[in-house]
Amino acid sequence: MKHTPILAFLFIIFTNTYAWKYFHNGRVKGGNLGSPNKNNPIKEPQNFTRWFTQNLDHFDVGNATTWQQRYYVNEDFSQKDNRSVAFLMIGGEGEATDVWMTAGQWVEYAKQFKAIIFQVEHRFYGKSRPTPDLSVENLKFLTSEQALADLAIFISAMNEEYNLATDVKWIAFGGSYPGSLAAWLRLKYPHLVHGSVSTSGPLLAVPDFQDYYQVVADDLRVVSEECYTAVKAAFAQVDVLLQGKDGQKTLNTLFQLCDPIEDNVENENDISNFYSSLAENFAGIAQYNKDNRLSTKGTLLENITLDTVCSIITNISTEKEINRLADFNSLMLVATHEECLDYKYSKMISEMKNESWEATASEGGRQWFFQTCNEFGFYQTSDRKPQIFSDKFPLQFEIQQCTDIFGDKFNGNYLDYATKRTNTLYGALEIEVSNVVFVHGSVDPWHALGITISDNKNAPAIFIKGTAHCANMYPPSDTDLPQLESARVEIGKLIQSWLDT
Ligand SMILES: *[C@@H]1O[C@H](CO)[C@@H](O)[C@H](O)[C@H]1NC(C)=O
Ligand SMILES: *[C@@H]1O[C@H](CO)[C@@H](O)[C@H](O)[C@H]1NC(C)=O
Ligand SMILES: *[C@@H]1O[C@H](CO)[C@@H](O)[C@H](O)[C@H]1NC(C)=O
Ligand SMILES: *[C@@H]1O[C@H](CO)[C@@H](O)[C@H](O)[C@H]1NC(C)=O
Ligand SMILES: *[C@@H]1O[C@H](CO)[C@@H](O)[C@H](O)[C@H]1NC(C)=O
Ligand SMILES: *[C@@H]1O[C@H](CO)[C@@H](O)[C@H](O)[C@H]1NC(C)=O
C-alpha cells in the first residue's frame, strides 16, 4: 500500500521504516550501524530498552489508568557519580529505534557534555500502546498535549530513578514533529527542561499547507529551470490524456496503474489520489534530498536525489515530458518495491479505517493522520498558484479523508477550529521561549511552517542553505556542505552556553 493519505506525514527520522508511506516495503530491519565485521571483535549489542509506567490521561487526576511506555537509555557517556546533564530525544509519529542510542549528532554532543541520554517513544506509536486498539474513542488520548505531559512526568521520574544531580540540566532534541514538541516542551515545562534543539519543526498549524509544493517546485528550479518547466508540461500532458478513452489506456501502461483508470475517471477521489501520488514522488525526494539519513543506507532510494530526478525529467532522448515523468514513476515503484501504482481511494480509506494494532496502518499512518485531522492540518495540497503538480488535490480532498476515516465530526469547520486552537495553545510562530534553537534546511518544504529567522538571541534560528529535512541530526558525512558542518558546531556552542547558565 503505497499511497495512503499521509501527504502530511512528516517524517520519522526515528524509524528504520522512514516515511512509512513511501518506503513501506523497503524497510531495513534492525538498523545498520556499527554492525560487526570480521576485522572487529563482535561486541554483544547492548539492550537499551526500558519500560515506564505512564498515565493514560494527564488531565484527569482521578483516573488511575496506566500503560507501559517504551524508552531507551544509554549511560555510557555519563559519569555515574556526577550526572549533571541529561539528554532527551523525543520520539515522533512512528516506531522508535535504538539506532539513535549510539549514533547521530546528539551522541557527539552527549560525549562532549558527558550526558546520560534517553529516548522516549511517543504514545500510540511503535510499542507504546496506551489502549487495546486505535478506535476513534481511544485516539482522543493521542494529542501533543498528552505527549508533552508524558515527557514531563518521565523527566521527573528519571531524575530519581537514575540518581541524576539535584541541579541536573535536561536538553531536549527532536526532528520534524518532535522538533515542534522539543520547542513546546521547553515552553510548557521550563522548570524541567533547560534547553531544546528544535530541528525542522513546523510550529504553525494550518489546514492548507499549500506552500509545501511551492518549496518543492523551487527545489526543482534550483536544479534547473528546464526541470521545473518539464514537470509542469508533463502534468499538463497527463490532464490531456485523461480526457479521452485512448489517452486513459495510455496512462494505464505508462504509469503502471493497478486498476484501469478508464473505469474510475468519474470518481473524483480516485483522480485526486492519482495526481497526488505522482506529486508525492517529487515531495519525497525533495524533503530528504541527500540527507544522509540512516534508514535508506544502501538502498536504491539513497541514490535518488533531486539531481537524479531532474536528469530523468529533462532527458531529451525521450521526446515527451510525460514519458519522462513515467520513467521517474517507474523508478520510484522499483525503489519502494511496489508492483503497480495504487490510486484507489476506497482501498486506502478502508485500510486506514482499520483500528487494529496488527494492521499496516497502525505503523503510524492512522495515528498521524488522526493528529493532522485533530490538531495540525498540514495538508500538502495543490491549491497554490502557479500550479505545477496539477490542481487536482485541493484541501477539500484531504478533509474528505478525515471525515471518511474518522467520522462526520472531523469536517472542515472542525479542522479550522482545531488548528486555531493548536496555534493558541503553543503560540505558533510567535512562541516565546528561551534556550531554544530552531534549525531548518532550505530544501526541506517544512521550513515554510517553522521559524527560520529570529532576532531573539535567547531563541535563535539557524537556516541551512541547501539541506533537507533534519539533516543536522544525522551522522556527519564526507559530502556534507560546509554550512551544515558549521550549523552542527553552532548548535554545540549554544548547548554549551545554556549549560553554563
Ligand atoms: C531488553 O530489556 C527490556 C527491559 O528490561 C526487556 O523487556 C527486553 O526483553 C530486553 N530485550 C532483549 C532482546 O533482551
Ligand atoms: C479512566 O479512563 C478510561 C478510559 O476513558 C475509562 O475506561 C475508565 O473508566 C476511567 N476510570 C475512571 C476511574 O474514571
Ligand atoms: C560534574 O560535571 C559537570 C559537567 O561535566 C562539571 O561542570 C562539574 O564540575 C562536575 N562536578 C563534579 C563534582 O565533578
Ligand atoms: C548508489 O550509488 C553508489 C555510488 O554511485 C553505488 O556504489 C551504489 O551501488 C548505489 N546503490 C544502489 C542500491 O544502487
Ligand atoms: C536518457 O535516456 C536515454 C534513452 O532512454 C538513456 O539511454 C540515457 O541513459 C538517459 N540519460 C540520462 C542522463 O538519464
Ligand atoms: C485489520 O487488519 C488486521 C491485520 O491485518 C486484519 O486481520 C483485520 O481483518 C482487519 N480488519 C478489518 C475490519 O479490515
Coordinates of C-alpha atoms and ligand atoms in Angstrom, one line a residue:
M1 CA 0.0 0.0 0.0
K2 CA 2.0 2.9 -1.2
H3 CA -0.5 5.7 -1.4
T4 CA -2.0 6.3 1.9
P5 CA -3.3 9.8 2.7
I6 CA -0.3 10.7 4.6
L7 CA 0.5 13.6 2.5
A8 CA 1.2 15.3 5.7
F9 CA 3.4 12.6 7.0
L10 CA 6.5 14.4 8.3
F11 CA 8.9 12.2 9.0
I12 CA 10.0 9.6 11.1
I13 CA 13.6 10.1 11.3
F14 CA 13.5 7.7 14.3
T15 CA 12.4 4.7 12.5
N16 CA 14.2 2.4 10.2
T17 CA 11.0 2.3 8.2
Y18 CA 11.3 6.0 7.2
A19 CA 8.3 7.6 5.7
W20 CA 6.2 4.5 6.0
K21 CA 4.1 5.8 3.2
Y22 CA 6.9 5.9 0.6
F23 CA 9.0 3.1 1.7
H24 CA 6.6 0.9 3.3
N25 CA 8.1 -2.3 2.0
G26 CA 11.7 -1.1 1.7
R27 CA 12.4 -1.4 5.3
V28 CA 15.8 -2.1 6.8
K29 CA 15.3 -4.2 9.9
G30 CA 17.4 -3.7 12.9
G31 CA 19.4 -0.8 11.7
N32 CA 22.8 -0.9 10.0
L33 CA 25.1 1.0 12.2
G34 CA 28.2 -0.5 13.8
S35 CA 27.5 -3.9 12.5
P36 CA 30.4 -6.1 13.4
N37 CA 32.6 -7.4 10.7
K38 CA 35.4 -10.0 10.6
N39 CA 38.0 -7.4 11.4
N40 CA 36.3 -6.2 14.5
P41 CA 35.6 -8.3 17.5
I42 CA 31.9 -8.9 17.9
K43 CA 30.5 -6.9 20.7
E44 CA 27.4 -8.1 22.3
P45 CA 24.7 -5.5 21.3
Q46 CA 23.5 -3.6 24.3
N47 CA 19.9 -3.7 25.4
F48 CA 18.9 0.0 25.8
T49 CA 15.2 -0.8 26.2
R50 CA 13.2 0.0 29.3
W51 CA 9.6 0.5 30.2
F52 CA 7.9 3.3 32.1
T53 CA 4.5 3.2 33.8
Q54 CA 2.7 6.2 32.3
N55 CA -0.7 7.7 33.0
L56 CA -3.4 7.4 30.3
D57 CA -5.0 10.8 30.9
H58 CA -2.8 13.5 32.4
F59 CA -5.8 15.9 32.5
D60 CA -8.0 13.7 34.6
V61 CA -6.3 13.3 38.0
G62 CA -8.9 11.0 39.2
N63 CA -8.2 8.4 36.6
A64 CA -5.6 5.9 37.6
T65 CA -5.4 4.0 34.3
T66 CA -1.8 3.5 33.3
W67 CA 0.1 1.8 30.4
Q68 CA 3.7 0.9 29.6
Q69 CA 5.7 3.4 27.6
R70 CA 8.9 2.3 25.9
Y71 CA 12.1 4.2 26.3
Y72 CA 15.8 3.7 25.7
V73 CA 18.6 4.8 27.9
N74 CA 22.4 4.9 27.4
E75 CA 24.5 5.7 30.4
D76 CA 27.9 5.1 28.7
F77 CA 28.7 8.8 28.1
S78 CA 27.9 10.0 31.6
Q79 CA 29.9 9.7 34.9
K80 CA 28.0 7.6 37.4
D81 CA 28.8 9.9 40.3
N82 CA 28.1 13.1 38.5
R83 CA 25.1 13.2 36.3
S84 CA 24.5 16.8 35.8
V85 CA 23.5 16.7 32.1
A86 CA 20.7 14.6 30.6
F87 CA 19.6 14.5 27.0
L88 CA 16.1 13.6 25.9
M89 CA 15.4 12.5 22.3
I90 CA 11.7 12.9 21.7
G91 CA 10.0 10.2 19.7
G92 CA 7.6 11.0 17.0
E93 CA 5.0 9.7 14.6
G94 CA 6.4 6.3 14.1
E95 CA 8.2 3.4 15.9
A96 CA 11.3 4.5 17.8
T97 CA 14.6 2.7 17.1
D98 CA 17.6 2.2 19.4
V99 CA 19.9 3.0 16.5
W100 CA 19.9 6.6 17.8
M101 CA 21.2 5.4 21.2
T102 CA 24.7 5.1 19.7
A103 CA 24.5 7.2 16.5
G104 CA 23.6 10.7 15.3
Q105 CA 24.9 14.1 16.0
W106 CA 23.3 14.2 19.5
V107 CA 25.6 11.3 20.6
E108 CA 28.6 13.5 19.7
Y109 CA 27.2 16.2 21.9
A110 CA 26.5 13.6 24.6
K111 CA 30.2 12.6 24.6
Q112 CA 31.2 16.2 24.8
F113 CA 28.9 17.1 27.7
K114 CA 29.0 13.7 29.4
A115 CA 25.3 13.4 29.2
I116 CA 23.1 10.4 30.1
I117 CA 20.8 10.0 27.1
F118 CA 17.2 9.0 26.9
Q119 CA 14.8 8.5 24.0
V120 CA 11.1 8.2 24.7
E121 CA 8.7 6.6 22.2
H122 CA 5.6 8.8 21.6
R123 CA 2.4 7.4 22.9
F124 CA 0.4 5.4 20.3
Y125 CA 3.4 4.7 18.1
G126 CA 5.6 1.6 17.9
K127 CA 5.3 -0.5 21.1
S128 CA 3.9 2.4 23.2
R129 CA 0.3 1.4 23.2
P130 CA -1.9 3.0 25.8
T131 CA -5.1 1.4 24.6
P132 CA -6.2 -2.0 23.3
D133 CA -6.9 -0.6 19.8
L134 CA -6.9 2.5 17.7
S135 CA -10.6 3.3 17.8
V136 CA -11.6 7.0 17.4
E137 CA -12.8 6.8 21.0
N138 CA -9.3 5.7 22.2
L139 CA -7.5 8.1 19.9
K140 CA -8.8 11.0 22.0
F141 CA -5.8 10.2 24.2
L142 CA -3.5 10.8 21.3
T143 CA -2.7 14.5 21.5
S144 CA 0.5 16.6 21.6
E145 CA -0.6 17.9 25.0
Q146 CA -0.8 14.4 26.4
A147 CA 2.6 13.5 24.8
L148 CA 4.3 16.6 26.4
A149 CA 2.8 15.7 29.8
D150 CA 4.2 12.2 29.3
L151 CA 7.6 13.7 28.8
A152 CA 7.3 15.9 31.9
I153 CA 6.3 13.0 34.1
F154 CA 9.0 10.9 32.6
I155 CA 11.7 13.5 33.3
S156 CA 10.7 13.9 36.9
A157 CA 10.7 10.2 37.4
M158 CA 14.1 9.7 35.8
N159 CA 15.7 12.3 38.0
E160 CA 15.1 9.9 40.9
E161 CA 15.5 6.6 39.2
Y162 CA 18.9 7.3 37.6
N163 CA 20.2 9.4 40.5
L164 CA 20.7 12.5 38.5
A165 CA 22.3 15.5 40.1
T166 CA 19.9 17.7 42.0
D167 CA 20.7 20.6 39.6
V168 CA 20.7 18.3 36.5
K169 CA 20.1 20.1 33.3
W170 CA 17.9 18.4 30.7
I171 CA 18.3 19.3 27.0
A172 CA 15.6 18.1 24.6
F173 CA 16.2 17.1 21.0
G174 CA 13.7 16.4 18.3
G175 CA 13.4 16.5 14.5
S176 CA 10.2 17.1 12.5
Y177 CA 7.1 16.8 14.6
P178 CA 9.3 16.0 17.6
G179 CA 11.2 19.2 16.7
S180 CA 7.9 21.1 17.4
L181 CA 7.5 19.1 20.6
A182 CA 11.0 20.0 21.7
A183 CA 10.2 23.7 21.5
W184 CA 6.8 23.2 23.1
L185 CA 8.3 21.1 25.9
R186 CA 10.6 24.0 26.9
L187 CA 7.6 26.4 26.6
K188 CA 5.3 24.4 28.8
Y189 CA 7.8 22.8 31.3
P190 CA 10.7 25.2 31.6
H191 CA 11.4 24.1 35.2
L192 CA 12.1 20.6 33.9
V193 CA 13.8 21.2 30.6
H194 CA 16.7 23.6 30.4
G195 CA 17.0 23.9 26.7
S196 CA 15.9 22.5 23.4
V197 CA 17.3 21.8 19.9
S198 CA 14.2 22.0 17.7
T199 CA 15.0 20.7 14.2
S200 CA 12.7 21.0 11.2
G201 CA 9.7 21.6 13.4
P202 CA 6.5 23.0 11.9
L203 CA 5.2 25.5 14.5
L204 CA 2.3 26.9 12.6
A205 CA -0.8 24.6 12.3
V206 CA -2.6 25.2 9.0
P207 CA -5.3 23.3 7.3
D208 CA -4.0 24.1 3.8
F209 CA -0.2 23.8 3.6
Q210 CA -0.1 24.9 0.0
D211 CA 3.4 26.3 0.3
Y212 CA 4.8 22.8 0.7
Y213 CA 4.7 22.2 -3.1
Q214 CA 5.9 25.7 -3.7
V215 CA 9.1 24.8 -2.0
V216 CA 9.3 21.5 -3.9
A217 CA 8.9 23.5 -7.1
D218 CA 11.6 25.9 -6.0
D219 CA 13.9 23.0 -5.3
L220 CA 13.4 21.8 -8.9
R221 CA 14.1 25.3 -10.2
V222 CA 17.4 25.4 -8.2
V223 CA 18.5 22.3 -10.1
S224 CA 17.4 23.9 -13.4
E225 CA 14.6 25.9 -14.9
E226 CA 14.2 23.2 -17.6
C227 CA 13.4 20.7 -14.9
Y228 CA 10.7 22.8 -13.5
T229 CA 9.2 23.5 -16.9
A230 CA 9.3 19.9 -18.0
V231 CA 7.5 18.7 -14.8
K232 CA 4.8 21.3 -15.5
A233 CA 4.5 20.2 -19.1
A234 CA 4.3 16.5 -18.1
F235 CA 1.4 17.1 -15.7
A236 CA -0.4 19.1 -18.3
Q237 CA 0.0 16.2 -20.7
V238 CA -1.5 13.9 -18.1
D239 CA -4.5 16.2 -18.0
V240 CA -4.9 15.9 -21.7
L241 CA -4.6 12.1 -21.8
L242 CA -7.3 11.8 -19.1
Q243 CA -9.8 13.4 -21.3
G244 CA -10.3 10.5 -23.8
K245 CA -10.5 6.7 -23.8
D246 CA -7.3 6.2 -25.8
G247 CA -5.4 8.5 -23.6
Q248 CA -6.7 6.8 -20.4
K249 CA -5.4 3.4 -21.7
T250 CA -2.1 5.0 -22.4
L251 CA -1.9 6.3 -18.8
N252 CA -2.6 2.7 -17.5
T253 CA 0.5 1.5 -19.2
L254 CA 2.7 4.5 -18.8
F255 CA 2.2 4.8 -15.0
Q256 CA 1.7 1.1 -14.3
L257 CA -1.6 1.7 -12.7
C258 CA -3.0 -1.2 -10.6
D259 CA -6.6 -0.5 -11.8
P260 CA -7.6 0.7 -15.2
I261 CA -8.2 4.4 -15.0
E262 CA -11.0 4.4 -17.6
D263 CA -13.2 2.6 -15.0
N264 CA -12.6 5.3 -12.4
V265 CA -12.4 8.7 -14.2
E266 CA -15.8 9.7 -12.8
N267 CA -14.5 9.1 -9.3
E268 CA -13.0 12.4 -8.3
N269 CA -11.3 11.0 -5.2
D270 CA -9.5 8.4 -7.3
I271 CA -8.3 11.0 -9.7
S272 CA -7.1 13.3 -6.9
N273 CA -5.3 10.3 -5.4
F274 CA -3.7 9.5 -8.7
Y275 CA -2.4 13.1 -9.1
S276 CA -1.2 13.4 -5.5
S277 CA 0.7 10.1 -5.8
L278 CA 2.6 11.5 -8.8
A279 CA 3.3 14.7 -6.9
E280 CA 4.4 12.8 -3.8
N281 CA 7.2 11.2 -5.7
F282 CA 8.7 14.6 -6.0
A283 CA 7.9 15.6 -2.4
G284 CA 9.6 12.5 -1.0
I285 CA 12.8 13.1 -2.9
A286 CA 12.9 16.9 -2.2
Q287 CA 12.2 16.5 1.5
Y288 CA 15.0 14.0 2.1
N289 CA 17.4 15.2 -0.7
K290 CA 21.0 13.9 0.2
D291 CA 20.2 14.0 3.8
N292 CA 22.4 11.1 4.8
R293 CA 19.6 9.5 6.8
L294 CA 20.2 6.2 8.4
S295 CA 17.1 4.4 7.2
T296 CA 17.8 4.3 3.5
K297 CA 21.5 3.5 3.7
G298 CA 22.5 1.0 1.0
T299 CA 19.1 1.2 -0.8
L300 CA 18.3 2.5 -4.2
L301 CA 16.4 5.4 -2.5
E302 CA 19.6 6.7 -1.1
N303 CA 20.8 7.3 -4.6
I304 CA 17.7 9.1 -5.9
T305 CA 18.2 12.8 -5.4
L306 CA 16.7 15.9 -7.0
D307 CA 19.6 15.8 -9.5
T308 CA 18.7 12.3 -10.5
V309 CA 15.0 13.2 -10.8
C310 CA 15.8 16.2 -13.0
S311 CA 18.2 14.3 -15.1
I312 CA 15.4 11.9 -16.0
I313 CA 12.8 14.7 -16.4
T314 CA 15.0 16.7 -18.7
N315 CA 16.4 13.8 -20.7
I316 CA 15.6 14.9 -24.3
S317 CA 16.4 11.5 -25.7
T318 CA 12.8 10.8 -24.6
E319 CA 10.7 13.1 -26.6
K320 CA 7.6 13.7 -24.5
E321 CA 7.8 15.1 -20.9
I322 CA 5.0 12.7 -19.8
N323 CA 7.1 9.7 -20.8
R324 CA 10.0 11.0 -18.7
L325 CA 7.5 11.5 -15.8
A326 CA 6.5 7.9 -16.3
D327 CA 10.2 6.8 -16.2
F328 CA 10.6 8.6 -12.9
N329 CA 7.4 7.0 -11.6
S330 CA 8.7 3.5 -12.6
L331 CA 12.0 4.1 -10.8
M332 CA 10.1 5.1 -7.7
L333 CA 7.9 1.9 -7.9
V334 CA 11.1 -0.2 -8.1
A335 CA 12.7 1.7 -5.2
T336 CA 9.7 1.3 -3.0
H337 CA 9.1 -2.3 -4.0
E338 CA 5.7 -1.7 -5.5
E339 CA 4.3 -3.7 -8.4
C340 CA 2.0 -1.1 -9.6
L341 CA 0.7 2.4 -8.8
D342 CA -2.3 2.0 -6.5
Y343 CA -4.6 5.1 -6.6
K344 CA -7.9 3.5 -5.4
Y345 CA -9.3 5.8 -2.8
S346 CA -11.8 3.3 -1.3
K347 CA -9.0 0.8 -0.7
M348 CA -6.8 3.4 1.0
I349 CA -9.7 4.5 3.2
S350 CA -10.6 1.0 4.2
E351 CA -7.0 0.3 5.2
M352 CA -6.8 3.5 7.2
K353 CA -10.1 2.7 9.0
N354 CA -8.6 -0.5 10.5
E355 CA -8.4 0.0 14.3
S356 CA -6.2 -3.0 15.0
W357 CA -2.7 -2.8 16.3
E358 CA -2.0 -5.6 13.8
A359 CA -3.0 -3.6 10.8
T360 CA -0.4 -2.0 8.5
A361 CA -1.9 1.5 9.1
S362 CA -1.0 1.1 12.8
E363 CA 2.6 1.5 11.9
G364 CA 1.8 5.2 12.2
G365 CA -0.3 6.1 9.2
R366 CA -3.7 6.0 11.0
Q367 CA -2.4 7.7 14.2
W368 CA -0.6 10.5 12.5
F369 CA -3.4 11.2 10.1
F370 CA -5.7 11.5 13.1
Q371 CA -3.3 14.0 14.6
T372 CA -3.5 16.1 11.4
C373 CA -7.3 16.0 11.4
N374 CA -7.5 16.7 15.1
E375 CA -4.6 19.2 15.8
F376 CA -2.4 20.3 12.9
G377 CA -3.8 20.1 9.4
F378 CA -0.5 20.4 7.4
Y379 CA -2.2 19.2 4.2
Q380 CA 0.0 19.4 1.2
T381 CA -2.5 20.5 -1.4
S382 CA -2.3 21.5 -5.0
D383 CA -4.0 24.8 -4.1
R384 CA -1.0 27.1 -4.5
K385 CA -0.7 29.0 -7.8
P386 CA 1.1 28.8 -10.2
Q387 CA 0.1 25.1 -10.2
I388 CA 2.9 22.8 -11.3
F389 CA 1.7 19.4 -10.0
S390 CA -1.8 20.0 -11.3
D391 CA -4.7 21.4 -9.2
K392 CA -6.3 18.1 -8.6
F393 CA -5.7 17.5 -4.9
P394 CA -7.3 20.5 -3.1
L395 CA -7.9 21.0 0.6
Q396 CA -11.4 19.5 0.3
F397 CA -9.9 16.2 -0.8
E398 CA -7.9 16.0 2.4
I399 CA -10.8 17.0 4.6
Q400 CA -12.9 14.3 2.9
Q401 CA -10.3 11.8 4.1
C402 CA -10.6 13.0 7.7
T403 CA -14.4 12.5 7.5
D404 CA -14.2 9.2 5.7
I405 CA -11.7 7.7 8.1
F406 CA -12.7 9.2 11.5
G407 CA -16.3 10.2 11.1
D408 CA -18.5 13.2 10.3
K409 CA -17.3 15.2 13.3
F410 CA -13.9 15.6 11.5
N411 CA -15.0 18.1 8.9
G412 CA -13.7 21.4 7.6
N413 CA -15.1 23.5 10.5
Y414 CA -13.6 21.2 13.0
L415 CA -10.2 21.4 11.3
D416 CA -10.4 25.2 11.3
Y417 CA -11.2 25.2 15.0
A418 CA -8.6 22.5 15.8
T419 CA -5.7 24.3 14.1
K420 CA -6.6 27.7 15.6
R421 CA -6.7 26.0 19.0
T422 CA -3.3 24.4 18.5
N423 CA -1.8 27.8 17.5
T424 CA -3.3 29.4 20.5
L425 CA -2.0 26.8 22.9
Y426 CA 1.6 26.9 21.7
G427 CA 1.9 30.4 20.2
A428 CA 2.7 29.2 16.7
L429 CA 5.4 31.4 15.1
E430 CA 5.0 33.9 18.0
I431 CA 6.2 31.3 20.5
E432 CA 8.1 32.9 23.4
V433 CA 10.8 30.8 24.7
S434 CA 14.5 30.9 25.8
N435 CA 17.3 28.4 25.4
V436 CA 15.7 27.0 22.2
V437 CA 17.4 26.9 18.8
F438 CA 15.2 26.4 15.7
V439 CA 17.1 24.6 12.9
H440 CA 15.8 24.3 9.3
G441 CA 17.1 23.4 5.9
S442 CA 16.2 25.5 2.8
V443 CA 15.4 22.5 0.6
D444 CA 13.1 21.0 3.2
P445 CA 9.5 22.1 2.5
W446 CA 8.7 22.0 6.2
H447 CA 10.8 25.1 6.8
A448 CA 7.8 27.1 5.5
L449 CA 5.9 26.4 8.7
G450 CA 8.8 27.0 11.1
I451 CA 11.0 29.8 12.5
T452 CA 13.9 30.4 10.1
I453 CA 14.7 34.0 11.2
S454 CA 14.9 35.3 14.7
D455 CA 16.1 38.4 16.3
N456 CA 15.8 36.9 19.8
K457 CA 19.3 35.9 20.9
N458 CA 17.8 33.5 23.5
A459 CA 15.9 31.7 20.8
P460 CA 18.0 31.9 17.7
A461 CA 17.3 30.3 14.3
I462 CA 19.7 28.5 12.1
F463 CA 18.6 28.3 8.4
I464 CA 20.9 26.0 6.5
K465 CA 21.1 26.7 2.8
G466 CA 20.9 23.6 0.6
T467 CA 20.0 20.9 3.2
A468 CA 16.9 18.8 3.6
H469 CA 14.7 17.6 6.5
C470 CA 16.6 17.1 9.8
A471 CA 20.0 17.0 8.0
N472 CA 21.8 18.3 11.1
M473 CA 20.7 15.3 13.2
Y474 CA 22.3 12.6 11.1
P475 CA 25.9 11.4 11.5
P476 CA 28.4 13.6 9.6
S477 CA 29.4 12.5 6.1
D478 CA 32.2 13.5 3.8
T479 CA 29.8 15.1 1.4
D480 CA 28.2 17.5 4.0
L481 CA 28.0 21.1 2.9
P482 CA 30.3 23.5 4.9
Q483 CA 27.2 25.4 6.2
L484 CA 25.8 22.1 7.6
E485 CA 29.1 21.4 9.4
S486 CA 29.1 24.9 10.9
A487 CA 25.5 24.5 11.9
R488 CA 26.4 21.5 14.0
V489 CA 29.2 23.4 15.6
E490 CA 27.0 26.3 16.4
I491 CA 24.3 24.1 18.0
G492 CA 27.1 22.6 20.2
K493 CA 28.1 26.1 21.3
L494 CA 24.6 27.0 22.1
I495 CA 24.1 23.9 24.2
Q496 CA 27.4 24.8 26.0
S497 CA 26.1 28.3 26.7
W498 CA 22.8 27.0 28.1
L499 CA 24.7 24.6 30.4
D500 CA 26.9 27.4 31.6
T501 CA 24.0 29.4 32.8
Ligands
LIG1 C1 15.7 -5.7 27.0 O1 15.4 -5.2 28.3 C2 14.0 -5.0 28.4 C3 13.7 -4.3 29.7 O2 14.4 -4.9 30.8 C4 13.2 -6.3 28.3 O3 11.9 -6.1 28.4 C5 13.6 -6.9 26.9 O4 13.0 -8.2 26.8 C6 15.1 -7.0 26.7 N1 15.3 -7.3 25.3 C7 16.1 -8.3 24.9 C8 16.3 -8.5 23.5 O5 16.8 -8.9 25.7
LIG2 C1 -10.4 6.2 33.1 O1 -10.4 6.3 31.7 C2 -10.7 5.2 31.0 C3 -10.7 5.5 29.5 O2 -11.6 6.5 29.2 C4 -12.1 4.7 31.4 O3 -12.4 3.4 30.7 C5 -12.2 4.4 32.9 O4 -13.5 4.1 33.3 C6 -11.7 5.7 33.6 N1 -11.6 5.4 35.1 C7 -12.0 6.2 36.0 C8 -11.8 5.8 37.4 O5 -12.6 7.3 35.7
LIG3 C1 30.1 17.4 37.3 O1 30.1 17.6 35.8 C2 29.9 18.9 35.4 C3 29.7 18.9 33.9 O2 30.5 17.9 33.3 C4 31.1 19.7 35.9 O3 31.0 21.0 35.5 C5 31.2 19.6 37.4 O4 32.4 20.3 37.8 C6 31.3 18.2 37.8 N1 31.2 18.1 39.3 C7 32.0 17.3 40.0 C8 31.8 17.3 41.5 O5 32.8 16.6 39.5
LIG4 C1 24.3 4.0 -5.0 O1 25.4 4.8 -5.6 C2 26.7 4.3 -5.2 C3 27.7 5.3 -5.8 O2 27.4 5.5 -7.2 C4 26.8 2.9 -5.7 O3 28.1 2.4 -5.3 C5 25.8 2.0 -5.1 O4 25.9 0.7 -5.6 C6 24.4 2.5 -5.4 N1 23.4 1.8 -4.6 C7 22.3 1.2 -5.1 C8 21.5 0.5 -4.2 O5 22.0 1.4 -6.3
LIG5 C1 18.3 9.4 -21.4 O1 17.5 8.5 -22.0 C2 18.2 7.6 -22.8 C3 17.2 6.8 -23.6 O2 16.3 6.2 -22.7 C4 19.1 6.7 -22.0 O3 19.9 5.8 -22.7 C5 20.1 7.7 -21.2 O4 20.9 6.9 -20.3 C6 19.3 8.7 -20.4 N1 20.2 9.7 -19.9 C7 20.1 10.1 -18.6 C8 21.1 11.1 -18.1 O5 19.3 9.6 -17.8
LIG6 C1 -7.5 -5.1 10.2 O1 -6.2 -5.6 10.0 C2 -6.0 -6.9 10.5 C3 -4.5 -7.2 10.3 O2 -4.1 -7.1 9.0 C4 -6.9 -7.9 9.8 O3 -6.7 -9.2 10.3 C5 -8.3 -7.5 10.0 O4 -9.2 -8.3 9.3 C6 -8.5 -6.0 9.6 N1 -9.8 -5.6 10.0 C7 -10.7 -5.1 9.1 C8 -12.0 -4.6 9.7 O5 -10.5 -4.9 7.9

